[in-house]
C-alpha cells in the first residue's frame, strides 16, 4: 500500500478489485509506476530547492537520522562507585565529563555560602520580590507553559546516545578502580614490546589459520600443540608458565569447531587476566576479491566505541598486543570496531591520492566538507584476515579455576538496547 503522506495522481487512483487476475496484475503495475513517477518528481523538485538554499538540505539531514539500536542505547544508573563494576553498562567518558563540569561550576567560595541559603529557594523568593515591587498588568499575556511544536524534540533527538558509534576510544579514561584491579593492563609506564606465543587446542587442524595470526600480531610465534601418545599434554597453565619464563607477554590459544576457528583465548602473562572470545565469520585474505599482501611492518591500531569499564578493559588488552610505535612506512592499519558487543577486526593498507573531478570531497561526521583536504582522497585495500569476536568470559587469573571477573549470560541480551562494551 502507498504511504499516507503521498498524494496519488489521477493515474494512480485505480480500482484494485477485479475478477480478472491478469487485469489485477496490470493495474498493480500501472499504479506502482505512477507512484514511482510521483516520488521521482518530488525528489527532483526537492533537489532544485536545495540547490538554491543549502540550508534546506542541512535541516532535512538533521531530521532524517535513522533510529538504530546504537542511538537507542540505554545505560545503567551512574553512581559514585559505579566505575569498578564490569557488569554495569555505564559510559565512563560521560561520567567523567559530568564530574568535571560539576567541579568547574562549583568554585571554592560558593561552597561556603551555599549552606546559608539552603532554607530558601532563590528562584521563588526572587520572583516574589519582583512581584511585590512591580504592579500586575491585567492585560499582560501569560506565557504558555506547554512546549510549542518547534520545541518538541523528535524521536531522533530523544535518542539516549549522544555520541556516534564510530567514536574512537580514549584510553586515558581508565577508571581508578580498574587500574588498581588490573595494574599490568593499566600501568602508568608504557607497556613493553609485545612478544606473543600462538598455539591451538590439542590435535587441532588450524595450522594455516594460526600461521595467519602470526602475520596479524607483530613479534608472534606459532608452536604446534599435539596429544601424541608419547608426548606430554601440556595444559594452558603450564604453557603460560613456560612462556612467561621465556619473555612472552601474551598467550593466544585458537580453538576450532568442524575444522573452522570458533574461539580465541588471550592470556595476559605472567598471571592473567584471561579473556575468552568466540570467533565467527572467519575469512582469509586470499579469499577476498582485490586483496593485498601484508608486509612485516608494524601496523597502526584503531580502537572504536569501547565505552564501558568492561569495554575499556578489553581495549587495553588489545593495546598490549601491538607495539606502541607503528611503522608508518608500511601504511597498514588494524581496526577493532565494537558495535552491539561484537568486535569486528579488519586490516587494511591505505594510500593517499589526488581527488578526481567526478569524486566528492571528504565529508566529516557533521556532514560538512573537511577543510584542508579538499583535493585528497584515501584509498583502502583489505589485507585480511577478517573475523568477528564476541567476549564471553574474563577470568581473574589463568583458566576458569582462578575465578571470574565477568561472564556472559544468555539473559544479558534480553534488552536489545543495552550493551556491555
Coordinates of C-alpha atoms in Angstrom, one line a residue:
X1 CA 0.0 0.0 0.0
X2 CA 1.3 3.6 -0.6
X3 CA 2.4 5.8 2.2
X4 CA -0.2 8.1 3.7
X5 CA 1.9 11.2 3.2
X6 CA 1.9 10.7 -0.6
X7 CA -1.0 12.2 -2.7
X8 CA -1.7 10.0 -5.6
X9 CA -2.3 11.4 -9.0
X10 CA -5.2 10.5 -11.3
X11 CA -3.1 7.7 -12.9
X12 CA -2.5 6.1 -9.6
X13 CA -6.1 6.1 -8.3
X14 CA -7.1 2.9 -10.0
X15 CA -9.5 0.2 -8.7
X16 CA -7.9 -2.8 -7.1
X17 CA -10.9 -5.2 -7.1
X18 CA -11.5 -7.1 -10.3
X19 CA -12.2 -10.7 -11.1
X20 CA -9.6 -11.0 -13.8
X21 CA -6.2 -12.0 -12.4
X22 CA -4.3 -10.6 -15.4
X23 CA -6.3 -7.3 -15.1
X24 CA -5.3 -7.0 -11.4
X25 CA -1.7 -7.6 -12.2
X26 CA -1.7 -4.9 -14.9
X27 CA -3.5 -2.4 -12.6
X28 CA -0.9 -3.1 -9.9
X29 CA 2.0 -2.5 -12.3
X30 CA 0.4 0.7 -13.6
X31 CA -0.2 2.0 -10.0
X32 CA 3.3 1.2 -9.0
X33 CA 4.8 3.1 -11.9
X34 CA 2.6 6.1 -11.1
X35 CA 3.9 6.1 -7.5
X36 CA 7.5 5.8 -8.7
X37 CA 7.0 8.7 -11.1
X38 CA 5.5 10.9 -8.3
X39 CA 8.3 10.1 -6.0
X40 CA 10.8 11.0 -8.7
X41 CA 9.1 14.3 -9.4
X42 CA 9.2 15.2 -5.7
X43 CA 12.9 14.2 -5.4
X44 CA 13.9 16.4 -8.4
X45 CA 11.8 19.3 -7.1
X46 CA 13.4 19.0 -3.7
X47 CA 16.9 18.9 -5.3
X48 CA 16.2 22.1 -7.1
X49 CA 15.1 23.9 -4.0
X50 CA 18.1 22.6 -2.0
X51 CA 20.4 23.8 -4.8
X52 CA 19.0 27.3 -4.3
X53 CA 19.1 27.2 -0.5
X54 CA 21.7 24.7 1.0
X55 CA 20.2 25.2 4.5
X56 CA 17.1 23.2 3.4
X57 CA 19.3 20.1 2.8
X58 CA 21.1 20.5 6.2
X59 CA 17.8 20.7 8.0
X60 CA 16.5 17.7 6.2
X61 CA 19.6 15.6 7.0
X62 CA 19.3 16.5 10.7
X63 CA 15.7 15.4 10.9
X64 CA 16.1 12.2 8.8
X65 CA 18.7 10.5 11.1
X66 CA 17.7 6.8 11.3
X67 CA 16.9 5.5 14.8
X68 CA 19.2 2.5 15.1
X69 CA 19.7 0.3 18.2
X70 CA 23.0 2.2 18.8
X71 CA 21.2 5.5 19.1
X72 CA 18.5 4.0 21.4
X73 CA 21.2 2.6 23.7
X74 CA 20.3 2.7 27.4
X75 CA 22.7 3.0 30.3
X76 CA 22.6 1.9 34.0
X77 CA 22.2 4.5 36.7
X78 CA 25.6 6.1 37.3
X79 CA 26.5 6.1 41.0
X80 CA 29.7 7.4 42.6
X81 CA 31.4 4.0 42.8
X82 CA 29.9 2.6 39.6
X83 CA 33.1 2.5 37.5
X84 CA 34.6 -0.5 39.2
X85 CA 31.8 -2.8 38.1
X86 CA 32.5 -4.8 35.0
X87 CA 28.9 -5.9 34.7
X88 CA 27.4 -2.4 34.6
X89 CA 26.7 -0.6 31.4
X90 CA 27.8 2.9 32.0
X91 CA 29.5 5.5 29.8
X92 CA 32.8 6.2 31.5
X93 CA 33.5 9.3 29.4
X94 CA 30.1 10.8 30.1
X95 CA 30.6 10.3 33.9
X96 CA 34.0 11.9 33.9
X97 CA 32.7 14.8 31.8
X98 CA 29.8 15.4 34.2
X99 CA 32.2 15.4 37.2
X100 CA 34.5 17.9 35.5
X101 CA 31.5 20.2 34.7
X102 CA 30.3 19.9 38.3
X103 CA 33.8 20.8 39.7
X104 CA 34.1 23.8 37.4
X105 CA 30.6 25.0 38.2
X106 CA 31.2 24.9 42.0
X107 CA 34.2 27.2 43.0
X108 CA 35.6 27.2 46.5
X109 CA 33.8 30.3 47.6
X110 CA 30.5 29.1 46.5
X111 CA 30.5 26.0 48.8
X112 CA 30.7 28.2 51.9
X113 CA 27.8 30.4 51.0
X114 CA 25.6 27.6 49.8
X115 CA 24.8 26.3 53.3
X116 CA 23.3 29.7 54.4
X117 CA 20.9 29.8 51.5
X118 CA 19.7 26.2 51.7
X119 CA 16.5 27.1 53.5
X120 CA 15.1 29.4 50.9
X121 CA 14.5 29.0 47.2
X122 CA 16.3 31.7 45.4
X123 CA 14.1 31.4 42.3
X124 CA 10.8 31.7 44.2
X125 CA 12.0 34.4 46.6
X126 CA 13.4 36.4 43.8
X127 CA 10.2 36.1 41.8
X128 CA 8.0 37.1 44.8
X129 CA 10.2 40.1 45.5
X130 CA 9.8 41.3 41.9
X131 CA 6.1 40.7 42.1
X132 CA 5.8 42.9 45.2
X133 CA 7.7 45.8 43.6
X134 CA 6.1 45.8 40.2
X135 CA 2.3 46.2 39.7
X136 CA 0.4 43.5 38.0
X137 CA -0.9 44.2 34.5
X138 CA -4.2 42.6 33.8
X139 CA -3.7 42.9 30.0
X140 CA -0.4 41.0 30.2
X141 CA -0.4 37.8 28.2
X142 CA 0.5 34.8 30.3
X143 CA 3.1 32.5 28.6
X144 CA 2.0 29.0 27.8
X145 CA 3.9 26.5 30.0
X146 CA 3.5 23.8 27.4
X147 CA 6.2 23.5 24.7
X148 CA 5.5 24.7 21.3
X149 CA 5.6 22.3 18.3
X150 CA 9.1 23.7 17.4
X151 CA 10.3 23.0 20.9
X152 CA 9.1 19.3 20.9
X153 CA 12.1 17.1 20.2
X154 CA 11.8 14.4 17.5
X155 CA 12.4 10.7 18.2
X156 CA 15.9 11.1 16.8
X157 CA 16.7 13.9 19.2
X158 CA 15.2 11.9 22.1
X159 CA 17.7 9.0 21.5
X160 CA 19.7 8.3 24.5
X161 CA 23.1 8.0 22.9
X162 CA 24.5 11.5 22.1
X163 CA 27.7 10.1 20.6
X164 CA 28.3 8.4 17.3
X165 CA 29.0 4.7 17.1
X166 CA 32.4 5.4 15.4
X167 CA 33.8 7.4 18.3
X168 CA 37.4 6.5 18.9
X169 CA 38.2 5.0 22.4
X170 CA 40.0 7.3 24.7
X171 CA 42.4 5.0 26.6
X172 CA 43.2 7.8 29.1
X173 CA 39.8 7.5 30.7
X174 CA 40.6 4.3 32.6
X175 CA 38.8 4.2 36.0
X176 CA 41.0 4.2 39.1
X177 CA 39.3 1.0 40.4
X178 CA 40.1 -0.9 37.2
X179 CA 43.7 0.4 37.3
X180 CA 44.1 -0.9 40.8
X181 CA 42.5 -4.3 40.0
X182 CA 44.5 -4.8 36.8
X183 CA 47.8 -3.0 37.3
X184 CA 49.5 -4.8 34.4
X185 CA 47.0 -3.6 31.9
X186 CA 46.6 0.0 33.2
X187 CA 50.2 0.7 34.2
X188 CA 51.4 4.3 34.2
X189 CA 54.6 3.3 32.4
X190 CA 54.5 2.5 28.7
X191 CA 53.9 -1.3 28.2
X192 CA 56.9 -3.4 27.0
X193 CA 57.1 -4.5 23.4
X194 CA 54.8 -7.5 22.9
X195 CA 56.1 -11.0 22.4
X196 CA 53.2 -13.3 21.7
X197 CA 53.0 -17.1 21.7
X198 CA 50.3 -18.6 19.5
X199 CA 49.1 -22.2 19.8
X200 CA 46.0 -24.2 19.2
X201 CA 43.9 -26.8 21.0
X202 CA 45.0 -30.4 21.2
X203 CA 45.1 -32.2 17.9
X204 CA 43.9 -29.1 16.0
X205 CA 43.9 -28.8 12.2
X206 CA 44.0 -24.9 12.3
X207 CA 47.7 -24.7 11.4
X208 CA 47.2 -22.4 8.5
X209 CA 44.9 -20.1 10.4
X210 CA 47.3 -19.9 13.3
X211 CA 50.1 -19.0 10.9
X212 CA 48.0 -16.2 9.5
X213 CA 47.6 -14.8 13.1
X214 CA 51.4 -14.5 13.3
X215 CA 51.3 -12.0 10.4
X216 CA 48.5 -10.1 12.2
X217 CA 50.2 -9.7 15.5
X218 CA 53.8 -8.4 15.4
X219 CA 56.6 -10.4 17.0
X220 CA 54.5 -13.5 17.4
X221 CA 55.5 -17.2 17.1
X222 CA 53.3 -20.2 16.4
X223 CA 54.1 -23.6 18.1
X224 CA 52.0 -26.7 17.4
X225 CA 50.3 -28.4 20.2
X226 CA 49.8 -32.2 20.0
X227 CA 48.5 -35.1 22.1
X228 CA 50.8 -37.8 20.8
X229 CA 50.8 -41.0 22.8
X230 CA 54.5 -40.4 23.6
X231 CA 54.1 -36.7 24.2
X232 CA 53.1 -34.7 27.2
X233 CA 49.7 -33.0 27.0
X234 CA 50.6 -29.6 28.4
X235 CA 47.8 -27.5 29.9
X236 CA 47.2 -23.8 29.3
X237 CA 48.5 -23.1 32.8
X238 CA 51.8 -25.0 32.1
X239 CA 52.2 -23.3 28.7
X240 CA 51.7 -19.9 30.3
X241 CA 54.3 -20.6 32.9
X242 CA 56.8 -21.7 30.3
X243 CA 56.1 -18.7 28.1
X244 CA 56.4 -16.2 30.9
X245 CA 59.8 -17.5 31.8
X246 CA 60.9 -17.0 28.2
X247 CA 59.9 -13.4 27.9
X248 CA 56.5 -13.7 26.3
X249 CA 53.9 -11.1 27.2
X250 CA 50.7 -12.9 25.9
X251 CA 49.5 -16.3 25.0
X252 CA 46.9 -16.9 22.3
X253 CA 45.0 -20.2 22.1
X254 CA 43.0 -20.8 18.9
X255 CA 40.1 -23.3 19.2
X256 CA 38.1 -25.0 16.4
X257 CA 34.8 -26.5 15.7
X258 CA 34.2 -28.5 12.5
X259 CA 37.7 -27.6 11.3
X260 CA 36.9 -23.8 11.5
X261 CA 38.1 -21.3 14.0
X262 CA 35.4 -21.0 16.8
X263 CA 37.2 -19.4 19.7
X264 CA 40.2 -17.3 20.8
X265 CA 41.6 -17.3 24.4
X266 CA 44.0 -14.5 25.3
X267 CA 46.1 -14.9 28.4
X268 CA 47.9 -11.8 29.6
X269 CA 51.2 -13.0 31.1
X270 CA 52.5 -13.7 33.6
X271 CA 49.4 -14.1 35.8
X272 CA 46.4 -13.1 33.8
X273 CA 43.7 -12.0 33.4
X274 CA 42.3 -14.3 30.7
X275 CA 39.8 -13.3 28.0
X276 CA 37.7 -15.8 26.2
X277 CA 36.2 -14.8 22.8
X278 CA 34.1 -16.7 20.3
X279 CA 35.0 -16.3 16.6
X280 CA 32.6 -16.1 13.7
X281 CA 32.7 -15.1 10.0
X282 CA 36.4 -16.0 9.6
X283 CA 37.5 -15.1 6.1
X284 CA 41.1 -15.4 5.0
X285 CA 42.7 -12.7 2.9
X286 CA 43.3 -14.8 -0.2
X287 CA 39.6 -15.4 -0.5
X288 CA 38.8 -11.7 -0.7
X289 CA 38.5 -10.1 -4.2
X290 CA 41.1 -7.5 -4.8
X291 CA 43.0 -8.3 -1.6
X292 CA 46.6 -7.2 -0.9
X293 CA 49.5 -9.0 0.6
X294 CA 50.6 -7.9 4.2
X295 CA 54.1 -6.9 5.0
X296 CA 56.2 -7.2 8.1
X297 CA 55.7 -3.6 9.1
X298 CA 54.1 -2.8 12.5
X299 CA 50.5 -1.7 11.8
X300 CA 48.7 1.2 13.4
X301 CA 45.9 0.3 15.8
X302 CA 42.4 1.9 15.9
X303 CA 40.0 1.1 18.7
X304 CA 36.4 2.3 18.2
X305 CA 33.4 2.5 20.5
X306 CA 34.7 0.9 23.7
X307 CA 32.9 3.0 26.3
X308 CA 32.0 0.9 29.4
X309 CA 34.5 -0.2 32.1
X310 CA 34.5 -3.7 30.5
X311 CA 35.0 -2.2 27.1
X312 CA 38.0 -0.2 28.3
X313 CA 39.5 -3.3 29.9
X314 CA 39.1 -5.1 26.5
X315 CA 40.6 -2.2 24.6
X316 CA 43.6 -2.1 26.9
X317 CA 44.1 -5.8 26.4
X318 CA 44.3 -5.4 22.6
X319 CA 46.6 -2.4 23.0
X320 CA 49.2 -4.6 24.8
X321 CA 49.2 -7.0 21.7
X322 CA 50.6 -4.3 19.4
X323 CA 53.8 -2.2 19.7
X324 CA 53.1 1.4 20.8
X325 CA 55.2 2.9 17.9
X326 CA 53.8 1.8 14.4
X327 CA 55.9 1.8 11.3
X328 CA 54.1 4.4 9.1
X329 CA 56.1 3.4 6.0
X330 CA 54.1 0.2 5.7
X331 CA 50.7 2.2 5.7
X332 CA 49.0 -0.7 7.4
X333 CA 46.2 -0.3 10.0
X334 CA 44.3 -2.8 12.2
X335 CA 40.8 -1.7 13.2
X336 CA 38.9 -3.2 16.1
X337 CA 35.4 -1.8 15.9
X338 CA 32.9 -2.6 18.7
X339 CA 29.2 -2.5 17.7
X340 CA 26.5 -4.0 19.8
X341 CA 29.1 -6.1 21.7
X342 CA 30.5 -7.6 18.5
X343 CA 34.2 -6.7 17.8
X344 CA 34.9 -6.5 14.1
X345 CA 38.6 -7.0 13.2
X346 CA 39.8 -5.6 9.9
X347 CA 43.3 -5.0 8.4
X348 CA 43.8 -2.5 5.6
X349 CA 46.6 -0.8 3.6
X350 CA 45.8 2.9 2.8
X351 CA 47.1 5.2 0.2
X352 CA 46.6 8.9 -0.4
X353 CA 45.9 10.1 -3.9
X354 CA 44.6 13.2 -5.7
X355 CA 40.8 13.6 -6.0
X356 CA 39.3 13.1 -9.4
X357 CA 36.9 15.6 -10.9
X358 CA 33.9 13.2 -10.6
X359 CA 34.6 12.4 -6.9
X360 CA 33.3 14.3 -3.9
X361 CA 35.4 15.8 -1.2
X362 CA 35.9 14.2 2.2
X363 CA 32.9 14.7 4.4
X364 CA 33.2 14.7 8.2
X365 CA 30.7 13.3 10.8
X366 CA 28.8 16.6 10.8
X367 CA 28.0 16.2 7.1
X368 CA 30.3 19.1 6.0
X369 CA 33.5 19.0 3.9
X370 CA 36.7 18.7 5.9
X371 CA 38.9 21.7 5.4
X372 CA 42.5 21.3 4.3
X373 CA 42.0 18.0 2.4
X374 CA 39.8 19.2 -0.5
X375 CA 42.0 17.7 -3.2
X376 CA 43.0 14.5 -1.4
X377 CA 41.3 11.1 -1.3
X378 CA 42.3 8.0 0.7
X379 CA 42.1 4.5 -0.9
X380 CA 41.8 1.3 1.1
X381 CA 42.9 -2.2 0.3
X382 CA 41.9 -5.0 2.7
X383 CA 44.7 -7.4 3.6
X384 CA 42.9 -9.9 5.8
X385 CA 42.1 -11.9 7.8
X386 CA 38.6 -10.7 8.6
X387 CA 36.7 -12.1 11.6
X388 CA 34.3 -11.1 14.4
X389 CA 34.9 -11.6 18.1
X390 CA 32.4 -11.7 21.0
X391 CA 33.6 -11.6 24.6
X392 CA 32.3 -14.4 26.7
X393 CA 34.3 -14.5 29.9
X394 CA 37.0 -12.7 31.8
X395 CA 39.0 -14.8 34.3
X396 CA 40.9 -13.3 37.2
X397 CA 43.9 -15.4 36.6
X398 CA 44.6 -18.3 34.2
X399 CA 41.7 -20.6 33.3
X400 CA 38.3 -20.9 35.0
X401 CA 39.6 -22.2 38.4
X402 CA 41.0 -18.7 39.2
X403 CA 37.6 -17.1 39.4
X404 CA 35.6 -14.9 37.0
X405 CA 35.5 -11.2 36.9
X406 CA 32.8 -11.2 34.3
X407 CA 30.9 -13.8 32.4
X408 CA 28.4 -13.6 29.6
X409 CA 24.9 -15.0 30.3
X410 CA 22.0 -15.6 27.9
X411 CA 19.6 -13.1 29.6
X412 CA 22.0 -10.2 29.1
X413 CA 20.7 -9.7 25.6
X414 CA 17.0 -9.7 26.6
X415 CA 17.1 -5.9 26.4
X416 CA 18.2 -5.2 22.9
X417 CA 19.2 -1.6 23.6
X418 CA 21.6 -2.4 26.4
X419 CA 25.2 -3.4 25.7
X420 CA 28.1 -4.5 27.8
X421 CA 31.1 -3.0 25.9

